[in-house]
Amino acid sequence: MGTSVTAAEVAPVTATGTFKWDLQLYEERGTCWIKWGTDSPFRAQQGRVCLYPGSFPSDPTQAKAWSWDNEHNNNYDTGQPWGAGWCAAYIAEKSPNGPYTYFIKTAVTKT
C-alpha cells in the first residue's frame, strides 16, 4: 500500500465550523414578538428565547415570557405590550446539563 510513515512525521490537521445565529425583538399587532434563526445544523441545548423587562437578570430563566426554540416556527408572540424597556435573549444550557447561560442578547427597546 505504500511506505510507512512514523507518527512524528505526520502533521496534525484542523477544521473550523462557523454558524450564524440571529435574534430580533420587534412589534406586531401591538405586542412584543421574538424572531430567531440560524444556519447551524443543530439547535442549542434546551434553547429558549426569552423576554425581559428592563435588563437581563443574573438568572437567565427569570423571563417575563419565554418559548422553547423549536416551537412557534421561530417567531414567538410573547403576549406582552410593545414599548420601551424590553430586551430579549436566546439562552441555552451549559454542558452537560445546565445551568442556563445567555447566548445572544438584544439591546433594550427605547422610545
mmCIF file of C-alpha atoms in Angstrom:
data_model
loop_
_atom_site.group_PDB
_atom_site.id
_atom_site.type_symbol
_atom_site.label_atom_id
_atom_site.label_comp_id
_atom_site.label_asym_id
_atom_site.label_seq_id
_atom_site.Cartn_x
_atom_site.Cartn_y
_atom_site.Cartn_z
ATOM 1 C CA MET A 1 0.000 0.000 0.000
ATOM 2 C CA GLY A 2 2.933 2.355 0.211
ATOM 3 C CA THR A 3 5.652 3.461 2.530
ATOM 4 C CA SER A 4 5.325 3.513 6.277
ATOM 5 C CA VAL A 5 5.493 6.919 7.975
ATOM 6 C CA THR A 6 6.314 7.343 11.642
ATOM 7 C CA ALA A 7 3.954 9.271 13.894
ATOM 8 C CA ALA A 8 6.452 12.104 14.347
ATOM 9 C CA GLU A 9 6.368 12.797 10.584
ATOM 10 C CA VAL A 10 2.572 13.174 10.410
ATOM 11 C CA ALA A 11 1.327 16.733 10.840
ATOM 12 C CA PRO A 12 -1.897 17.456 12.762
ATOM 13 C CA VAL A 13 -4.966 18.681 10.876
ATOM 14 C CA THR A 14 -7.626 21.159 11.980
ATOM 15 C CA ALA A 15 -11.047 22.406 10.921
ATOM 16 C CA THR A 16 -13.295 25.314 11.881
ATOM 17 C CA GLY A 17 -17.070 25.499 11.685
ATOM 18 C CA THR A 18 -18.768 28.886 11.863
ATOM 19 C CA PHE A 19 -22.517 29.332 12.184
ATOM 20 C CA LYS A 20 -24.714 32.414 12.245
ATOM 21 C CA TRP A 21 -27.407 32.868 14.930
ATOM 22 C CA ASP A 22 -29.947 35.739 14.789
ATOM 23 C CA LEU A 23 -32.362 37.199 17.335
ATOM 24 C CA GLN A 24 -34.808 40.062 16.788
ATOM 25 C CA LEU A 25 -37.259 41.758 19.176
ATOM 26 C CA TYR A 26 -39.978 43.637 17.287
ATOM 27 C CA GLU A 27 -43.598 44.844 17.380
ATOM 28 C CA GLU A 28 -46.517 43.197 15.630
ATOM 29 C CA ARG A 29 -50.199 43.894 16.394
ATOM 30 C CA GLY A 30 -49.186 45.862 19.490
ATOM 31 C CA THR A 31 -47.219 43.114 21.228
ATOM 32 C CA CYS A 32 -43.577 42.094 21.611
ATOM 33 C CA TRP A 33 -42.507 39.367 19.203
ATOM 34 C CA ILE A 34 -39.225 37.450 19.163
ATOM 35 C CA LYS A 35 -37.844 36.048 15.921
ATOM 36 C CA TRP A 36 -34.778 33.817 15.749
ATOM 37 C CA GLY A 37 -32.875 31.677 13.301
ATOM 38 C CA THR A 38 -29.608 30.011 12.475
ATOM 39 C CA ASP A 39 -27.785 28.362 9.618
ATOM 40 C CA SER A 40 -26.473 25.778 12.090
ATOM 41 C CA PRO A 41 -27.394 22.120 11.514
ATOM 42 C CA PHE A 42 -28.108 21.758 15.267
ATOM 43 C CA ARG A 43 -30.018 23.660 17.954
ATOM 44 C CA ALA A 44 -28.673 24.991 21.230
ATOM 45 C CA GLN A 45 -29.017 22.606 24.177
ATOM 46 C CA GLN A 46 -32.506 23.138 25.636
ATOM 47 C CA GLY A 47 -32.604 26.502 23.832
ATOM 48 C CA ARG A 48 -35.146 29.143 24.822
ATOM 49 C CA VAL A 49 -35.980 32.621 23.582
ATOM 50 C CA CYS A 50 -36.855 34.967 26.440
ATOM 51 C CA LEU A 51 -38.327 38.427 27.034
ATOM 52 C CA TYR A 52 -37.159 40.546 29.986
ATOM 53 C CA PRO A 53 -38.424 43.845 31.417
ATOM 54 C CA GLY A 54 -35.690 46.483 31.688
ATOM 55 C CA SER A 55 -32.483 44.467 31.885
ATOM 56 C CA PHE A 56 -31.044 40.969 31.927
ATOM 57 C CA PRO A 57 -31.297 39.226 35.317
ATOM 58 C CA SER A 58 -28.414 37.216 36.723
ATOM 59 C CA ASP A 59 -30.568 34.085 36.308
ATOM 60 C CA PRO A 60 -31.480 33.884 32.584
ATOM 61 C CA THR A 61 -34.545 31.724 33.323
ATOM 62 C CA GLN A 62 -36.275 34.626 35.136
ATOM 63 C CA ALA A 63 -38.038 35.865 31.994
ATOM 64 C CA LYS A 64 -41.383 37.637 31.746
ATOM 65 C CA ALA A 65 -42.224 35.361 28.779
ATOM 66 C CA TRP A 66 -40.325 32.587 27.016
ATOM 67 C CA SER A 67 -40.603 29.801 24.447
ATOM 68 C CA TRP A 68 -38.587 26.745 23.509
ATOM 69 C CA ASP A 69 -36.538 27.477 20.393
ATOM 70 C CA ASN A 70 -38.079 24.572 18.465
ATOM 71 C CA GLU A 71 -41.646 25.905 18.827
ATOM 72 C CA HIS A 72 -43.702 28.657 17.136
ATOM 73 C CA ASN A 73 -41.921 28.341 13.787
ATOM 74 C CA ASN A 74 -39.073 30.617 15.042
ATOM 75 C CA ASN A 75 -41.469 33.543 15.590
ATOM 76 C CA TYR A 76 -42.984 33.935 19.072
ATOM 77 C CA ASP A 77 -45.712 36.336 20.262
ATOM 78 C CA THR A 78 -44.841 36.973 23.915
ATOM 79 C CA GLY A 79 -48.255 38.482 24.619
ATOM 80 C CA GLN A 80 -46.598 41.464 26.317
ATOM 81 C CA PRO A 81 -47.429 45.012 25.158
ATOM 82 C CA TRP A 82 -44.843 46.600 22.866
ATOM 83 C CA GLY A 83 -42.950 49.630 24.153
ATOM 84 C CA ALA A 84 -39.739 50.924 25.619
ATOM 85 C CA GLY A 85 -37.876 48.938 28.253
ATOM 86 C CA TRP A 86 -37.932 45.396 26.857
ATOM 87 C CA CYS A 87 -34.986 43.190 25.904
ATOM 88 C CA ALA A 88 -34.728 39.637 24.620
ATOM 89 C CA ALA A 89 -32.208 36.829 24.765
ATOM 90 C CA TYR A 90 -31.558 33.394 23.395
ATOM 91 C CA ILE A 91 -30.438 31.174 26.263
ATOM 92 C CA ALA A 92 -29.194 27.588 26.441
ATOM 93 C CA GLU A 93 -27.883 25.104 28.959
ATOM 94 C CA LYS A 94 -24.173 24.877 29.561
ATOM 95 C CA SER A 95 -22.807 21.383 29.050
ATOM 96 C CA PRO A 96 -23.537 18.832 30.295
ATOM 97 C CA ASN A 97 -26.965 19.813 31.743
ATOM 98 C CA GLY A 98 -27.063 23.427 32.904
ATOM 99 C CA PRO A 99 -27.222 25.942 34.318
ATOM 100 C CA TYR A 100 -28.669 28.234 31.659
ATOM 101 C CA THR A 101 -26.492 30.947 30.153
ATOM 102 C CA TYR A 102 -27.071 33.861 27.788
ATOM 103 C CA PHE A 103 -26.252 33.007 24.194
ATOM 104 C CA ILE A 104 -27.441 36.128 22.321
ATOM 105 C CA LYS A 105 -28.819 39.377 23.786
ATOM 106 C CA THR A 106 -30.667 42.249 22.120
ATOM 107 C CA ALA A 107 -30.405 45.879 23.153
ATOM 108 C CA VAL A 108 -33.186 47.329 25.360
ATOM 109 C CA THR A 109 -36.012 48.937 23.362
ATOM 110 C CA LYS A 110 -36.153 52.750 23.600
ATOM 111 C CA THR A 111 -38.580 55.471 22.586
#
